[in-house]
Short mmCIF file of C-alpha atoms in Angstrom, two decimals:
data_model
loop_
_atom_site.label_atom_id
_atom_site.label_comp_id
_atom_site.label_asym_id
_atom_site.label_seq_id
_atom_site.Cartn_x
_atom_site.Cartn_y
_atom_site.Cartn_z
CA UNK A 1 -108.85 -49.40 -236.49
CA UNK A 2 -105.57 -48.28 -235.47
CA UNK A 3 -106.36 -44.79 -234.69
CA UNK A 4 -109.08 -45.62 -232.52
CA UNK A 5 -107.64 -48.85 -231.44
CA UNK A 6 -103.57 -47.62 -230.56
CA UNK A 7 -104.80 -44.36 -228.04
CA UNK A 8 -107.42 -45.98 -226.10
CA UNK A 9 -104.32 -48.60 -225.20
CA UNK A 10 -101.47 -45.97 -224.44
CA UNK A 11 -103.98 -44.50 -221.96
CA UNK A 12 -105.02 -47.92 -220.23
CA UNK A 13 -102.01 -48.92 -220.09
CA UNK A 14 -100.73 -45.24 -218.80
CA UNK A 15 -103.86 -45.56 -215.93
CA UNK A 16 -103.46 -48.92 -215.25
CA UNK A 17 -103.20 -49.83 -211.19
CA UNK A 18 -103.76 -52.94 -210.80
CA UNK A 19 -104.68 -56.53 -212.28
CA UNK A 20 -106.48 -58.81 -209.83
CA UNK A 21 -106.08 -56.52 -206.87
CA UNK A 22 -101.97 -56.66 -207.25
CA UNK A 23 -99.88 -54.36 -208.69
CA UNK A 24 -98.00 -55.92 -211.17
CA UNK A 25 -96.90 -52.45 -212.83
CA UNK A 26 -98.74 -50.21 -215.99
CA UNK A 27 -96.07 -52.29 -218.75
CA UNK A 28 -96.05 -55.44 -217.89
CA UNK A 29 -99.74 -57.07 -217.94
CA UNK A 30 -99.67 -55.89 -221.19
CA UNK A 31 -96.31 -57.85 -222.18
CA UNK A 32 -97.21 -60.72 -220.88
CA UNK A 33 -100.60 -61.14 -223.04
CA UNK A 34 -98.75 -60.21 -226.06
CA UNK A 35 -96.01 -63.14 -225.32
CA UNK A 36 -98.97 -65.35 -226.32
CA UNK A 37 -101.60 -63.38 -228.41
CA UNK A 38 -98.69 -62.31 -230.95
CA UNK A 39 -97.41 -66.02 -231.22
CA UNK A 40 -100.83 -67.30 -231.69
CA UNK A 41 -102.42 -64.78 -233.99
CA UNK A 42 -99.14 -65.04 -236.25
CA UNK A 43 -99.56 -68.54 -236.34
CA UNK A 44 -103.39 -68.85 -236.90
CA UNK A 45 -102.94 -66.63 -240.27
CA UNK A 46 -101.17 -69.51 -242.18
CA UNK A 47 -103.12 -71.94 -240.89
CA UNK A 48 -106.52 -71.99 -242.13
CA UNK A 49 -109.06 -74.87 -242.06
CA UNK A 50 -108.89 -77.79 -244.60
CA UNK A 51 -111.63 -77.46 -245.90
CA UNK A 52 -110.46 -74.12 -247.13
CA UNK A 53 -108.02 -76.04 -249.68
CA UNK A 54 -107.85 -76.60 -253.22
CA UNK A 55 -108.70 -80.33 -252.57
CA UNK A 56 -111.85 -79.55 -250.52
CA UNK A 57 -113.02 -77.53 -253.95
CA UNK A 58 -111.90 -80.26 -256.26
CA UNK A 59 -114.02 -82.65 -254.12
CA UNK A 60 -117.30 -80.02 -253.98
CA UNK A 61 -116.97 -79.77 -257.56
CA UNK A 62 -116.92 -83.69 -258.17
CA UNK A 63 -119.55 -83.96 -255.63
CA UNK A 64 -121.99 -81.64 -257.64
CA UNK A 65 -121.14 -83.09 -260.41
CA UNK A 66 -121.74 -86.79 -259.60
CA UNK A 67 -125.36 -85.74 -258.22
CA UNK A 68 -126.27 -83.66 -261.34
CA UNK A 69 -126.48 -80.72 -259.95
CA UNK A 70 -125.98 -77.88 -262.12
CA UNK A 71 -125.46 -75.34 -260.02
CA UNK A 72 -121.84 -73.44 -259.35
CA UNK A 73 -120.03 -75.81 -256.58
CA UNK A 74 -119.44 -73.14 -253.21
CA UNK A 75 -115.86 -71.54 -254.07
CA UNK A 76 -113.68 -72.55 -250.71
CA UNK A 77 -109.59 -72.17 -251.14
CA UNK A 78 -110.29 -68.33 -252.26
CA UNK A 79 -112.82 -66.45 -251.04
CA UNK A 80 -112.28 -68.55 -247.47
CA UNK A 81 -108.99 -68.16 -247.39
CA UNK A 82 -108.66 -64.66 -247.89
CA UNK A 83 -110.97 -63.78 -245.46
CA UNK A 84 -109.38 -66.14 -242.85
CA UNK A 85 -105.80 -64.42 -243.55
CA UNK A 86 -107.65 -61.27 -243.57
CA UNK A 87 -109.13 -61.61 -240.48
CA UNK A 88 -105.88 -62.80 -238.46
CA UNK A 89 -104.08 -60.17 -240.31
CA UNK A 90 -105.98 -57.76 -238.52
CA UNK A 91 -105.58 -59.55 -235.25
CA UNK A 92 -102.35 -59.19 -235.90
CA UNK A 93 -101.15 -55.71 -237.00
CA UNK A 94 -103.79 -53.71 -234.96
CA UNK A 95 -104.23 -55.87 -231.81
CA UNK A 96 -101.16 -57.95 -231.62
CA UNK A 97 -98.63 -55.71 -232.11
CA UNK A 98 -100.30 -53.17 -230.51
CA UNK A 99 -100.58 -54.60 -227.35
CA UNK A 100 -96.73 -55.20 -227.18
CA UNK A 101 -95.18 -52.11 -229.39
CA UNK A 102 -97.10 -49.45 -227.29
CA UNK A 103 -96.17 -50.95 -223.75
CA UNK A 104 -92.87 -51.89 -224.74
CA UNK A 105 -92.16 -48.58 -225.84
CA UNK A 106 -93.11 -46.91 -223.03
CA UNK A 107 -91.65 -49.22 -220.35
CA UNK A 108 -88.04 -48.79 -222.32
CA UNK A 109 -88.15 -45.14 -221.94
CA UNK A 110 -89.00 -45.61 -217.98
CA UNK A 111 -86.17 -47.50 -217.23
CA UNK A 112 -84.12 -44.71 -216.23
CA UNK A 113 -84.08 -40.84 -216.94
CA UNK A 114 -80.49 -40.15 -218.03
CA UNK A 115 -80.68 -39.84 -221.60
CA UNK A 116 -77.57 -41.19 -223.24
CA UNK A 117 -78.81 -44.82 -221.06
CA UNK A 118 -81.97 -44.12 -223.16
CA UNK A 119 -80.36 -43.54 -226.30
CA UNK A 120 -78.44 -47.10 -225.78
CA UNK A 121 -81.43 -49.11 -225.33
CA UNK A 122 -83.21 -47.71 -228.00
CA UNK A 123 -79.94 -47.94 -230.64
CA UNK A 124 -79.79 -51.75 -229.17
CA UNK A 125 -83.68 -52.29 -229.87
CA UNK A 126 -83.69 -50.66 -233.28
CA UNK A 127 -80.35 -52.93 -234.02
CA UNK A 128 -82.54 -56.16 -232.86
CA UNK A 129 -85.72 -54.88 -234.85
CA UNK A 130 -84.03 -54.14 -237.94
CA UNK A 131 -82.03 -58.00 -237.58
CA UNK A 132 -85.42 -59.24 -236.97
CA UNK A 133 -86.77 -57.65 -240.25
CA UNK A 134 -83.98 -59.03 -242.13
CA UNK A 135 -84.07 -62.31 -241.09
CA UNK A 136 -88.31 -62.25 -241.75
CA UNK A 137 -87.30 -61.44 -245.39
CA UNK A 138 -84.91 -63.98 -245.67
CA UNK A 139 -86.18 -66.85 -243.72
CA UNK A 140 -89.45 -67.40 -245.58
CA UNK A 141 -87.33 -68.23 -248.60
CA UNK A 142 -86.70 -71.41 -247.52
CA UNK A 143 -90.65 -72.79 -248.33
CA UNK A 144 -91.25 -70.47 -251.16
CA UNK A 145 -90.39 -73.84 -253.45
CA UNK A 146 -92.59 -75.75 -251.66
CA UNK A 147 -95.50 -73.20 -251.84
CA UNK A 148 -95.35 -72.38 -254.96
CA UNK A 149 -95.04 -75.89 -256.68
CA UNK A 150 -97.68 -77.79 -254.88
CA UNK A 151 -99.90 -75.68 -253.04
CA UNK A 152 -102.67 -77.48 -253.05
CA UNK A 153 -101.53 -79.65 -250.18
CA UNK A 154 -100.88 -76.63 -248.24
CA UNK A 155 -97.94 -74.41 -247.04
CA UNK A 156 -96.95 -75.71 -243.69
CA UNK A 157 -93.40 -73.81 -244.03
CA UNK A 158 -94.71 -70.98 -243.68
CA UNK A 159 -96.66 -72.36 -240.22
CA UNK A 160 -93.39 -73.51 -238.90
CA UNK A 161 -91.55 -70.72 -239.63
CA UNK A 162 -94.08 -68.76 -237.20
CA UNK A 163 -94.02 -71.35 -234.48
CA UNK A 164 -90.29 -71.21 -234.24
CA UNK A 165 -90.05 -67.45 -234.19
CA UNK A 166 -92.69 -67.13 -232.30
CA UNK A 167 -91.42 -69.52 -229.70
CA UNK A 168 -88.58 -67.58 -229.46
CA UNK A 169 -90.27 -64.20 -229.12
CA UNK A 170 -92.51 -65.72 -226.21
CA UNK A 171 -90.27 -66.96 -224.41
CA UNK A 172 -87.65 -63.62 -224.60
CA UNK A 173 -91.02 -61.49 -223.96
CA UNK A 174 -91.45 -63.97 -220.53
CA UNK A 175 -88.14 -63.34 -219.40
CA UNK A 176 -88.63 -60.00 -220.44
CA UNK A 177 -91.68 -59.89 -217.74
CA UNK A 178 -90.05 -61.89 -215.33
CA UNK A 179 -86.31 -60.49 -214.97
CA UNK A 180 -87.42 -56.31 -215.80
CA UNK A 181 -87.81 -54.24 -212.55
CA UNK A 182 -90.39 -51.84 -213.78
CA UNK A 183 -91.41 -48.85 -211.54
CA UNK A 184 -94.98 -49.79 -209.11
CA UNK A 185 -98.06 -48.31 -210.59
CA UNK A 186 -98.97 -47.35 -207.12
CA UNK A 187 -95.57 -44.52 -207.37
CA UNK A 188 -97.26 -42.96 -210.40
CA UNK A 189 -99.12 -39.94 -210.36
CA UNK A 190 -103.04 -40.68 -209.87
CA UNK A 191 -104.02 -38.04 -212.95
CA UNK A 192 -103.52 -39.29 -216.63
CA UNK A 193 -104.31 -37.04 -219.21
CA UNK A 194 -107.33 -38.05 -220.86
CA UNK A 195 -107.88 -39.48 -224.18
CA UNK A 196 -108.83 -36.42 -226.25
CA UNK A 197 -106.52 -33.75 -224.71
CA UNK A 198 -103.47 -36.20 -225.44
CA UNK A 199 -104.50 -36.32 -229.20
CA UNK A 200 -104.45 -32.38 -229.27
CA UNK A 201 -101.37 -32.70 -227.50
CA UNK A 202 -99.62 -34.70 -230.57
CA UNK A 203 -100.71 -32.20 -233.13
CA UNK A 204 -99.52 -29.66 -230.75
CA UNK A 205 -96.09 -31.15 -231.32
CA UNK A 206 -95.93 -29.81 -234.93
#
């Protein structure tokens, strides 16, 4: 999904003009879904339904078993949750990230053309990225107890920790939209390399 999914979104957000009839730059639009799809699809992965829990399959089972039926009661905390997490897992590595990494990316090396200014935002974002990895290793620690002793009434740490972060990153990535002075689509050059040729380009590289 990636490989189909990443290129088709560098080159509509390299050809993008315009959202709504206003020119809002090619970075941007793209930031500002992300402030809210990254938050929510995070989120949404540790939170499945409740009737995906252990207790909704102790209660099938009991249910089955007080009518006399003798069939296998349906199996809900593991085949439904893995395909829930699987699902928002997917929202989240290829779409979510996506749409921020690839705009944000690109908009950081348009913010000016001297290179050693480039170099310094980039050392500064790979400083924040690599603080941010750090501290998503270390913060889920604090519910692994709670998870792993009783999880049949569910692992709401885990939820809160992605609220909070993602709280944070919405409202940085808002500012972020707000405050940046990013170059109007309308100064770009009208011809973007298509799709194809750009892929030949990258092996090109090598």
């Amino acid at each position: 999904l990636d490989l189909i999914f990443d290129p088709a979104l560098a080159g509509w957000t390299d050809s993008l003009r315009s959202v709504f009839g206003r020119d809002w730059g090619r970075r941007k639009p793209f930031l500002f879904v992300a402030s809210f799809m990254v938050t929510i699809s995070y989120a949404m992965a540790f939170a499945p339904p409740a009737s995906f829990s252990a207790k909704a399959q102790e209660d099938s089972e009991a249910w089955f078993a007080a009518n006399g039926n003798t069939a296998t009661a349906p199996v809900f905390n593991s085949v439904a949750s893995a395909v829930w997490f699987g699902i928002f897992h997917i929202a989240v590595k290829v779409f979510s990230d996506a749409i921020f990494e690839i705009p944000h990316g690109a908009l950081l090396v348009e913010l000016t053309h001297d290179g050693k200014e480039r170099t310094s935002v980039w050392s500064w974002r790979e400083i924040f990225l690599c603080f941010g990895i750090l501290v998503g290793m270390v913060v889920p620690i604090i519910g692994e107890s709670e998870c792993s002793s009783t999880p049949e009434t569910g692992c709401y740490s885990y939820l809160m920790i992605c609220l909070a972060v993602g709280l944070i990153f919405t409202i940085s990535n808002l500012f972020l939209c707000w405050d940046i002075k990013e170059r109007p689509a309308s100064t770009v050059p009208g011809n973007v390399e298509a799709l194809v040729p750009s892929i030949v380009g990258c092996f090109s590289n090598f």
